Structures are given as C-alpha cells and as structure tokens.
Amino acid sequence: MKTPREILIQRHQDVVPKLDAIRHEVVESTRRSSILGWPILLWRELVWPCRRIWSGLTAVWILILVANVSMQDHSQLATAKSLPAPEIIMTWRQQERLLAELVGPDEMRAAPPPKPYLSRPSSERRFENLMT
C-alpha cells in the first residue's frame, strides 16, 4: 500500500519541471536586477521618499555657491592690497635689528640641549632625579 506522501508526489510529478523553470527565471531576474539595478534601487530607497528634503538641500547649496562666487574679488587690486608695502617691510627689518641688539646673540637665548634618553632600570632613574 502506498503512503499519502507517495500518492501526492506521484500525482504532482509532472509539475516539477514547470516549478524548476519558474524558480530558475526568478533567480535570474533577481540576480540581473541586483547587478544592473542598484542605481534605481538607490534612487527609490534614498532619494525618492525624501525628495523635498533633497531639493531643499540642493537649493541651499546653490545659494551658498552663488554667495561664494559673488563675494570673491577677481581684480588685480585685491592682490596688490594683500602684499605689504616696501615701507612696512623696512620698518619690520629695523624692528628685528633693534630686538636683536636688545636681547643679545642667539646663543644666549637658546635653551640648553636636551639630555639624551638612556634606557636604564627605573631605580637608577629615580636616584638620578633625586640628585638633580
């Protein structure tokens, strides 16, 4: 005697190739859409639901760009104004010379050279710190 399972499998045996064809078609279309359709998916998931927010941000960036371009001074006068005048450079050099005369030579202002780091046991380093 056949079990109910065997009876069902035998009855639906002719449907198996059709189901395999449908399964193969679905898997192929999913793989194709995942490879080629990522820009569309990105558009649908990120941009389209928030289109008002994105358009507002776009408008703000355009306004910022326009304001930035309109505030730039493209004339040669702006570059000439940014360079210091020769009188200012001369005054600066005189002040540097006066400061050098008042302070003295560079070697007097220089700090003593740092001691080289010698790796020693920490007990010796403590003793050295107590001596200085």
Short mmCIF file of C-alpha atoms in Angstrom, two decimals:
data_model
loop_
_atom_site.label_atom_id
_atom_site.label_comp_id
_atom_site.label_asym_id
_atom_site.label_seq_id
_atom_site.Cartn_x
_atom_site.Cartn_y
_atom_site.Cartn_z
CA MET A 1 0.00 0.00 0.00
CA LYS A 2 1.24 3.49 -0.85
CA THR A 3 1.58 6.23 1.71
CA PRO A 4 -0.26 9.53 1.22
CA ARG A 5 3.07 11.19 0.55
CA GLU A 6 3.91 8.84 -2.29
CA ILE A 7 0.46 9.39 -3.78
CA LEU A 8 0.89 13.21 -3.70
CA ILE A 9 4.40 13.04 -5.18
CA GLN A 10 3.21 10.78 -7.98
CA ARG A 11 0.20 12.99 -8.71
CA HIS A 12 2.29 16.21 -8.92
CA GLN A 13 5.33 14.72 -10.64
CA ASP A 14 4.53 16.44 -13.96
CA VAL A 15 4.54 19.90 -12.29
CA VAL A 16 8.17 19.67 -11.06
CA PRO A 17 9.81 20.79 -14.35
CA LYS A 18 7.45 23.77 -14.56
CA LEU A 19 8.28 24.76 -10.99
CA ASP A 20 12.00 24.40 -11.70
CA ALA A 21 11.66 26.69 -14.74
CA ILE A 22 9.80 29.32 -12.68
CA ARG A 23 12.40 29.10 -9.90
CA HIS A 24 15.25 29.49 -12.41
CA GLU A 25 13.57 32.51 -14.02
CA VAL A 26 13.03 34.23 -10.65
CA VAL A 27 16.62 33.65 -9.57
CA GLU A 28 17.97 35.01 -12.87
CA SER A 29 15.79 38.12 -12.78
CA THR A 30 16.78 38.79 -9.17
CA ARG A 31 20.47 38.44 -9.97
CA ARG A 32 20.15 40.66 -13.07
CA SER A 33 18.26 43.34 -11.18
CA SER A 34 20.74 43.32 -8.30
CA ILE A 35 23.70 43.82 -10.65
CA LEU A 36 22.21 46.35 -13.06
CA GLY A 37 19.51 47.95 -10.96
CA TRP A 38 21.45 49.31 -7.99
CA PRO A 39 21.21 52.95 -9.15
CA ILE A 40 17.45 52.61 -9.49
CA LEU A 41 17.21 50.89 -6.14
CA LEU A 42 19.35 53.60 -4.55
CA TRP A 43 17.13 56.28 -6.09
CA ARG A 44 13.96 54.55 -4.87
CA GLU A 45 15.22 53.93 -1.35
CA LEU A 46 17.19 57.09 -0.56
CA VAL A 47 16.14 59.96 -2.79
CA TRP A 48 12.52 59.50 -3.78
CA PRO A 49 10.96 59.22 -0.28
CA CYS A 50 12.78 62.40 0.86
CA ARG A 51 12.65 64.36 -2.40
CA ARG A 52 11.52 67.59 -0.71
CA ILE A 53 14.42 67.49 1.74
CA TRP A 54 16.94 66.74 -1.03
CA SER A 55 15.57 69.54 -3.21
CA GLY A 56 15.79 71.93 -0.25
CA LEU A 57 19.40 70.93 0.40
CA THR A 58 20.17 71.40 -3.28
CA ALA A 59 18.68 74.90 -3.21
CA VAL A 60 20.71 75.80 -0.11
CA TRP A 61 23.96 74.57 -1.71
CA ILE A 62 23.23 76.54 -4.87
CA LEU A 63 22.66 79.68 -2.76
CA ILE A 64 25.92 79.08 -0.90
CA LEU A 65 27.78 78.63 -4.19
CA VAL A 66 26.28 81.82 -5.65
CA ALA A 67 27.14 83.78 -2.50
CA ASN A 68 30.70 82.43 -2.53
CA VAL A 69 31.25 83.35 -6.16
CA SER A 70 29.72 86.81 -5.73
CA MET A 71 31.94 87.62 -2.72
CA GLN A 72 35.22 86.86 -4.49
CA ASP A 73 37.15 89.88 -5.72
CA HIS A 74 38.69 88.99 -9.07
CA SER A 75 40.59 92.22 -9.65
CA GLN A 76 44.34 92.73 -9.52
CA LEU A 77 43.78 95.42 -6.92
CA ALA A 78 42.93 92.81 -4.31
CA THR A 79 46.24 91.00 -4.80
CA ALA A 80 48.14 94.29 -4.73
CA LYS A 81 46.46 95.23 -1.44
CA SER A 82 47.34 91.89 0.12
CA LEU A 83 51.11 92.43 -0.44
CA PRO A 84 52.87 94.52 2.23
CA ALA A 85 54.23 97.89 1.19
CA PRO A 86 58.03 98.34 0.99
CA GLU A 87 57.92 100.84 3.89
CA ILE A 88 56.29 98.21 6.10
CA ILE A 89 58.96 95.65 5.19
CA MET A 90 61.74 98.14 6.02
CA THR A 91 60.13 99.01 9.35
CA TRP A 92 59.82 95.31 10.18
CA ARG A 93 63.50 94.70 9.46
CA GLN A 94 64.51 97.68 11.60
CA GLN A 95 62.45 96.33 14.49
CA GLU A 96 64.10 92.92 14.12
CA ARG A 97 67.57 94.51 14.23
CA LEU A 98 66.66 96.58 17.30
CA LEU A 99 65.29 93.50 19.05
CA ALA A 100 68.47 91.56 18.24
CA GLU A 101 70.59 94.39 19.76
CA LEU A 102 68.48 94.50 22.91
CA VAL A 103 68.28 90.76 23.52
CA GLY A 104 71.79 89.82 22.52
CA PRO A 105 73.26 87.00 20.48
CA ASP A 106 71.22 83.95 19.62
CA GLU A 107 73.32 81.53 21.65
CA MET A 108 72.42 83.30 24.91
CA ARG A 109 68.72 82.90 24.18
CA ALA A 110 69.00 79.26 23.20
CA ALA A 111 67.89 76.66 25.72
CA PRO A 112 70.38 74.02 26.86
CA PRO A 113 70.28 70.94 24.66
CA PRO A 114 68.05 68.15 25.96
CA LYS A 115 69.70 65.21 27.65
CA PRO A 116 69.74 62.06 25.54
CA TYR A 117 67.39 59.34 26.71
CA LEU A 118 69.22 56.36 28.08
CA SER A 119 67.19 53.31 28.91
CA ARG A 120 68.11 52.24 32.42
CA PRO A 121 66.26 50.46 35.16
CA SER A 122 63.73 52.72 36.83
CA SER A 123 65.57 52.53 40.17
CA GLU A 124 68.63 54.28 38.65
CA ARG A 125 66.45 56.95 37.06
CA ARG A 126 64.84 57.71 40.42
CA PHE A 127 68.25 58.09 42.01
CA GLU A 128 69.35 60.46 39.22
CA ASN A 129 66.23 62.59 39.67
CA LEU A 130 66.87 62.90 43.38
CA MET A 131 70.44 64.08 42.75
CA THR A 132 69.44 66.91 40.39
#
